[in-house]
PDB file of C-alpha atoms in Angstrom:
ATOM      1  CA  MET C   1      -1.301  15.839  -3.993  1.00 80.00           C
ATOM      2  CA  ASN C   2       2.410  15.587  -5.239  1.00 92.00           C
ATOM      3  CA  VAL C   3       3.679  12.413  -6.949  1.00 93.00           C
ATOM      4  CA  ILE C   4       6.729  10.773  -7.854  1.00 95.00           C
ATOM      5  CA  PRO C   5       6.342   9.789 -11.540  1.00 96.00           C
ATOM      6  CA  ALA C   6       6.811   6.349 -12.619  1.00 96.00           C
ATOM      7  CA  GLY C   7       9.990   5.745 -14.071  1.00 97.00           C
ATOM      8  CA  THR C   8      11.870   7.071 -11.712  1.00 97.00           C
ATOM      9  CA  LYS C   9      14.910   5.512  -9.578  1.00 97.00           C
ATOM     10  CA  VAL C  10      14.220   5.726  -6.106  1.00 97.00           C
ATOM     11  CA  PRO C  11      16.360   4.847  -2.629  1.00 97.00           C
ATOM     12  CA  TYR C  12      14.540   2.509  -0.384  1.00 97.00           C
ATOM     13  CA  THR C  13      15.895   0.333   2.600  1.00 98.00           C
ATOM     14  CA  ILE C  14      14.938  -2.906   3.107  1.00 98.00           C
ATOM     15  CA  THR C  15      14.829  -4.350   6.907  1.00 98.00           C
ATOM     16  CA  TYR C  16      15.222  -8.123   7.538  1.00 98.00           C
ATOM     17  CA  LEU C  17      13.819  -9.333  10.752  1.00 98.00           C
ATOM     18  CA  GLU C  18      13.557 -12.584  12.542  1.00 98.00           C
ATOM     19  CA  MET C  19      12.136 -14.252  15.566  1.00 98.00           C
ATOM     20  CA  ALA C  20      14.619 -16.531  17.591  1.00 97.00           C
ATOM     21  CA  GLU C  21      11.672 -17.991  20.111  1.00 96.00           C
ATOM     22  CA  LYS C  22       7.746 -18.961  19.094  1.00 97.00           C
ATOM     23  CA  PRO C  23       5.578 -16.303  20.477  1.00 97.00           C
ATOM     24  CA  ALA C  24       3.052 -16.941  23.647  1.00 95.00           C
ATOM     25  CA  PHE C  25       0.024 -16.094  21.558  1.00 95.00           C
ATOM     26  CA  GLY C  26      -2.140 -18.652  18.909  1.00 93.00           C
ATOM     27  CA  PRO C  27      -3.543 -17.623  16.028  1.00 94.00           C
ATOM     28  CA  ALA C  28      -6.028 -14.837  16.146  1.00 94.00           C
ATOM     29  CA  GLN C  29      -9.568 -14.997  16.438  1.00 95.00           C
ATOM     30  CA  LEU C  30     -10.477 -13.603  12.784  1.00 94.00           C
ATOM     31  CA  PRO C  31     -13.784 -11.849  12.731  1.00 95.00           C
ATOM     32  CA  GLY C  32     -16.970 -13.951  11.776  1.00 94.00           C
ATOM     33  CA  ASP C  33     -17.505 -13.295   8.327  1.00 95.00           C
ATOM     34  CA  VAL C  34     -13.074 -13.600   7.433  1.00 97.00           C
ATOM     35  CA  ARG C  35     -12.297 -17.132   6.154  1.00 97.00           C
ATOM     36  CA  LEU C  36      -8.732 -18.431   5.923  1.00 97.00           C
ATOM     37  CA  GLU C  37      -8.201 -20.662   2.982  1.00 98.00           C
ATOM     38  CA  ARG C  38      -5.186 -22.657   2.006  1.00 98.00           C
ATOM     39  CA  ALA C  39      -4.452 -22.916  -1.781  1.00 98.00           C
ATOM     40  CA  ILE C  40      -3.577 -26.124  -2.891  1.00 96.00           C
ATOM     41  CA  ASP C  41      -1.352 -26.517  -5.637  1.00 94.00           C
ATOM     42  CA  PRO C  42      -2.076 -23.109  -6.941  1.00 97.00           C
ATOM     43  CA  PRO C  43      -1.411 -21.722 -10.410  1.00 97.00           C
ATOM     44  CA  VAL C  44       0.874 -18.871 -10.469  1.00 98.00           C
ATOM     45  CA  TRP C  45      -1.665 -16.664 -11.784  1.00 98.00           C
ATOM     46  CA  TYR C  46      -3.347 -17.047  -8.584  1.00 98.00           C
ATOM     47  CA  PHE C  47      -0.444 -15.962  -6.550  1.00 98.00           C
ATOM     48  CA  LEU C  48       0.380 -12.905  -8.985  1.00 98.00           C
ATOM     49  CA  LEU C  49      -3.409 -11.840  -8.453  1.00 98.00           C
ATOM     50  CA  LEU C  50      -2.646 -11.563  -4.835  1.00 98.00           C
ATOM     51  CA  TYR C  51       0.910 -10.118  -5.085  1.00 98.00           C
ATOM     52  CA  ASP C  52      -0.364  -7.418  -7.318  1.00 98.00           C
ATOM     53  CA  ALA C  53      -4.000  -6.657  -5.336  1.00 98.00           C
ATOM     54  CA  VAL C  54      -1.439  -6.214  -2.203  1.00 98.00           C
ATOM     55  CA  GLY C  55       1.475  -4.949  -3.448  1.00 97.00           C
ATOM     56  CA  ARG C  56       0.818  -2.611  -6.426  1.00 96.00           C
ATOM     57  CA  ASP C  57       0.903   0.778  -4.018  1.00 95.00           C
ATOM     58  CA  TYR C  58       4.078  -0.690  -2.191  1.00 97.00           C
ATOM     59  CA  GLU C  59       6.001  -1.311  -5.917  1.00 97.00           C
ATOM     60  CA  TRP C  60       6.220  -5.247  -5.432  1.00 97.00           C
ATOM     61  CA  GLN C  61       7.573  -5.933  -8.988  1.00 96.00           C
ATOM     62  CA  ASP C  62      10.308  -8.527  -8.420  1.00 96.00           C
ATOM     63  CA  ARG C  63       8.209 -11.700  -9.287  1.00 98.00           C
ATOM     64  CA  PHE C  64       6.397  -9.906 -12.203  1.00 97.00           C
ATOM     65  CA  GLU C  65       9.960  -9.451 -13.324  1.00 97.00           C
ATOM     66  CA  GLN C  66      10.563 -13.209 -12.588  1.00 98.00           C
ATOM     67  CA  ALA C  67       7.431 -14.275 -14.671  1.00 97.00           C
ATOM     68  CA  GLU C  68       9.110 -12.816 -17.346  1.00 97.00           C
ATOM     69  CA  ALA C  69      12.739 -13.912 -17.058  1.00 97.00           C
ATOM     70  CA  ASP C  70      12.298 -17.130 -15.423  1.00 98.00           C
ATOM     71  CA  PRO C  71       8.915 -18.431 -15.577  1.00 97.00           C
ATOM     72  CA  SER C  72       9.684 -22.003 -14.175  1.00 97.00           C
ATOM     73  CA  GLY C  73      11.451 -20.489 -11.170  1.00 98.00           C
ATOM     74  CA  LEU C  74       8.503 -18.666 -10.184  1.00 98.00           C
ATOM     75  CA  GLN C  75       6.213 -21.720 -10.935  1.00 97.00           C
ATOM     76  CA  SER C  76       8.274 -23.939  -8.597  1.00 97.00           C
ATOM     77  CA  PHE C  77       8.373 -21.178  -5.805  1.00 98.00           C
ATOM     78  CA  VAL C  78       4.743 -21.031  -6.199  1.00 98.00           C
ATOM     79  CA  ARG C  79       4.075 -24.908  -6.363  1.00 97.00           C
ATOM     80  CA  HIS C  80       6.637 -25.990  -3.845  1.00 97.00           C
ATOM     81  CA  PRO C  81       5.003 -28.237  -1.341  1.00 97.00           C
ATOM     82  CA  ASP C  82       7.000 -26.339   1.444  1.00 97.00           C
ATOM     83  CA  VAL C  83       5.295 -22.851   0.222  1.00 98.00           C
ATOM     84  CA  VAL C  84       2.016 -22.204   1.262  1.00 98.00           C
ATOM     85  CA  ILE C  85      -0.336 -19.547   0.204  1.00 98.00           C
ATOM     86  CA  TRP C  86      -3.092 -18.622   2.457  1.00 98.00           C
ATOM     87  CA  THR C  87      -5.823 -15.628   1.453  1.00 98.00           C
ATOM     88  CA  ALA C  88      -8.187 -14.115   3.894  1.00 98.00           C
ATOM     89  CA  LEU C  89     -11.792 -13.672   2.100  1.00 98.00           C
ATOM     90  CA  ARG C  90     -14.000 -11.714   3.233  1.00 96.00           C
ATOM     91  CA  HIS C  91     -17.855 -11.191   1.411  1.00 95.00           C
ATOM     92  CA  GLY C  92     -16.522 -13.631  -1.124  1.00 95.00           C
ATOM     93  CA  TRP C  93     -13.019 -11.675  -2.283  1.00 97.00           C
ATOM     94  CA  PRO C  94      -9.641 -11.578  -0.893  1.00 98.00           C
ATOM     95  CA  HIS C  95      -8.949  -8.859   1.500  1.00 98.00           C
ATOM     96  CA  GLY C  96      -5.259  -9.939   2.078  1.00 98.00           C
ATOM     97  CA  PHE C  97      -2.695 -12.794   1.912  1.00 98.00           C
ATOM     98  CA  PHE C  98       0.065 -14.563   3.545  1.00 98.00           C
ATOM     99  CA  VAL C  99       2.664 -16.849   1.970  1.00 98.00           C
ATOM    100  CA  LEU C 100       5.016 -18.922   4.393  1.00 98.00           C
ATOM    101  CA  ASP C 101       8.096 -20.257   2.998  1.00 98.00           C
ATOM    102  CA  GLY C 102       9.513 -23.237   4.704  1.00 98.00           C
ATOM    103  CA  ARG C 103      12.172 -24.618   2.027  1.00 98.00           C
ATOM    104  CA  ASP C 104      15.224 -23.811   4.385  1.00 97.00           C
ATOM    105  CA  THR C 105      15.457 -26.380   7.202  1.00 96.00           C
ATOM    106  CA  GLY C 106      14.167 -24.952  10.574  1.00 97.00           C
ATOM    107  CA  ILE C 107      13.022 -21.533   9.287  1.00 98.00           C
ATOM    108  CA  CYS C 108       9.554 -20.429   8.412  1.00 98.00           C
ATOM    109  CA  ASP C 109      10.225 -17.509   6.344  1.00 98.00           C
ATOM    110  CA  LEU C 110       7.028 -14.966   6.010  1.00 98.00           C
ATOM    111  CA  ALA C 111       7.878 -14.303   2.262  1.00 98.00           C
ATOM    112  CA  TYR C 112       4.853 -12.145   1.430  1.00 98.00           C
ATOM    113  CA  PHE C 113       2.197 -10.653   3.819  1.00 98.00           C
ATOM    114  CA  GLY C 114      -0.505  -7.794   3.220  1.00 97.00           C
ATOM    115  CA  LEU C 115      -4.107  -6.605   2.845  1.00 98.00           C
ATOM    116  CA  VAL C 116      -5.564  -4.947  -0.532  1.00 98.00           C
ATOM    117  CA  PRO C 117      -5.964  -1.375  -0.308  1.00 97.00           C
ATOM    118  CA  GLN C 118      -9.872  -1.867   0.525  1.00 97.00           C
ATOM    119  CA  ALA C 119      -8.873  -3.405   3.799  1.00 97.00           C
ATOM    120  CA  VAL C 120      -6.279  -1.302   4.744  1.00 96.00           C
ATOM    121  CA  GLY C 121      -7.382   0.233   8.381  1.00 91.00           C
ATOM    122  CA  SER C 122     -10.132  -2.369   9.012  1.00 93.00           C
ATOM    123  CA  GLY C 123      -8.526  -3.882  11.853  1.00 91.00           C
ATOM    124  CA  LEU C 124      -7.645  -7.317  10.294  1.00 96.00           C
ATOM    125  CA  GLY C 125      -3.773  -6.593   9.526  1.00 96.00           C
ATOM    126  CA  ARG C 126      -2.770  -7.464  13.034  1.00 96.00           C
ATOM    127  CA  LEU C 127      -5.339 -10.433  13.266  1.00 97.00           C
ATOM    128  CA  LEU C 128      -3.874 -11.712   9.945  1.00 98.00           C
ATOM    129  CA  LEU C 129      -0.290 -11.431  10.783  1.00 98.00           C
ATOM    130  CA  GLN C 130      -0.835 -12.755  14.337  1.00 98.00           C
ATOM    131  CA  THR C 131      -2.235 -15.857  12.520  1.00 98.00           C
ATOM    132  CA  ALA C 132       0.523 -15.761  10.326  1.00 98.00           C
ATOM    133  CA  ILE C 133       3.088 -15.914  12.744  1.00 98.00           C
ATOM    134  CA  ALA C 134       1.169 -18.874  14.683  1.00 98.00           C
ATOM    135  CA  THR C 135       0.560 -20.814  11.765  1.00 98.00           C
ATOM    136  CA  GLY C 136       4.512 -20.693  10.799  1.00 98.00           C
ATOM    137  CA  TRP C 137       5.372 -21.534  14.257  1.00 98.00           C
ATOM    138  CA  ALA C 138       2.616 -24.770  14.194  1.00 97.00           C
ATOM    139  CA  ASP C 139       5.567 -26.519  12.712  1.00 96.00           C
ATOM    140  CA  GLU C 140       7.439 -28.144  15.494  1.00 95.00           C
ATOM    141  CA  SER C 141      10.819 -28.295  13.147  1.00 96.00           C
ATOM    142  CA  VAL C 142      10.879 -24.564  13.087  1.00 98.00           C
ATOM    143  CA  SER C 143      13.224 -22.605  15.447  1.00 98.00           C
ATOM    144  CA  ARG C 144      13.316 -19.145  13.620  1.00 98.00           C
ATOM    145  CA  MET C 145      10.885 -17.227  11.864  1.00 98.00           C
ATOM    146  CA  THR C 146      12.257 -14.426   9.311  1.00 98.00           C
ATOM    147  CA  VAL C 147      10.614 -11.910   7.375  1.00 98.00           C
ATOM    148  CA  ASN C 148      11.877  -8.479   5.291  1.00 98.00           C
ATOM    149  CA  THR C 149      10.133  -5.112   4.804  1.00 98.00           C
ATOM    150  CA  CYS C 150      11.380  -1.918   2.958  1.00 98.00           C
ATOM    151  CA  THR C 151      10.648   1.752   3.326  1.00 97.00           C
ATOM    152  CA  LEU C 152       8.457   1.365   0.269  1.00 97.00           C
ATOM    153  CA  ASP C 153       6.075  -0.876   1.948  1.00 97.00           C
ATOM    154  CA  HIS C 154       2.907   0.845   4.429  1.00 95.00           C
ATOM    155  CA  PRO C 155       4.666   2.976   6.814  1.00 94.00           C
ATOM    156  CA  ALA C 156       3.292   0.983   9.803  1.00 95.00           C
ATOM    157  CA  ALA C 157       4.739  -2.365   8.474  1.00 97.00           C
ATOM    158  CA  LEU C 158       8.114  -2.366  10.237  1.00 98.00           C
ATOM    159  CA  ALA C 159       6.845  -0.838  13.426  1.00 97.00           C
ATOM    160  CA  LEU C 160       4.046  -3.672  13.358  1.00 97.00           C
ATOM    161  CA  TYR C 161       6.621  -6.501  12.731  1.00 98.00           C
ATOM    162  CA  GLN C 162       8.379  -5.473  15.737  1.00 98.00           C
ATOM    163  CA  LYS C 163       5.545  -5.015  18.015  1.00 97.00           C
ATOM    164  CA  MET C 164       4.491  -8.622  17.079  1.00 97.00           C
ATOM    165  CA  GLY C 165       7.993  -9.678  18.009  1.00 97.00           C
ATOM    166  CA  PHE C 166      10.545  -9.805  15.018  1.00 98.00           C
ATOM    167  CA  ALA C 167      13.545  -7.900  15.583  1.00 98.00           C
ATOM    168  CA  PRO C 168      15.740  -6.357  13.246  1.00 98.00           C
ATOM    169  CA  VAL C 169      19.026  -8.092  11.787  1.00 98.00           C
ATOM    170  CA  ARG C 170      20.118  -6.027   9.239  1.00 98.00           C
ATOM    171  CA  ARG C 171      19.633  -3.589   6.674  1.00 98.00           C
ATOM    172  CA  GLU C 172      20.261  -2.938   3.196  1.00 98.00           C
ATOM    173  CA  GLU C 173      20.115  -0.118   0.657  1.00 98.00           C
ATOM    174  CA  ARG C 174      18.863  -0.264  -2.892  1.00 97.00           C
ATOM    175  CA  LEU C 175      17.262   1.581  -5.619  1.00 97.00           C
ATOM    176  CA  ARG C 176      14.302   0.836  -7.535  1.00 96.00           C
ATOM    177  CA  THR C 177      12.904   2.483 -10.829  1.00 96.00           C
ATOM    178  CA  LEU C 178       9.043   2.969  -9.955  1.00 96.00           C
ATOM    179  CA  ALA C 179       6.769   1.439 -12.458  1.00 95.00           C
ATOM    180  CA  TYR C 180       3.756   3.655 -11.042  1.00 94.00           C
ATOM    181  CA  ASP C 181       3.545   7.103  -9.799  1.00 94.00           C
ATOM    182  CA  ARG C 182       3.827   7.108  -6.046  1.00 93.00           C
ATOM    183  CA  PRO C 183       2.429   9.892  -3.671  1.00 90.00           C
ATOM    184  CA  VAL C 184       4.856  11.922  -1.384  1.00 85.00           C
TER     185      VAL C 184
END
């Protein structure tokens, strides 16, 4: 297996997507052994635990950098009453999570979404995404839902977001220094 070593600067593309109308579907019927739990007044470490478990393979590093540079800013994000963390628990441990950010009036941003590596391919991803979307739109003040993904994320992420009703609105090219070796 070939890898790009940690420390290498790589280009990537961010795709910003939005959904301007409430979809016809509601929350998915999650498997009976999956429980969706809303975090109430969560500590930052809990968010970072989920963020790392889901995002490590995809180079999610921004929030760790923020934890070092601006810990109070990260705390304000995680503990804001309009930012809600939902965790999908199966067999007593997190299989995935999503974060809905409603701090901008009329917009629900699906700020984070994903599964831990052990749950990828289990069929839970689409169901959890459908539930995240329906949960975001359940707020009657929402007139638009947004999300972004990038070419460092799971290769199926962009297609899944589009299949669920999000449409690309812009793209942005960036560079990132890899924190971990990355298989190619």
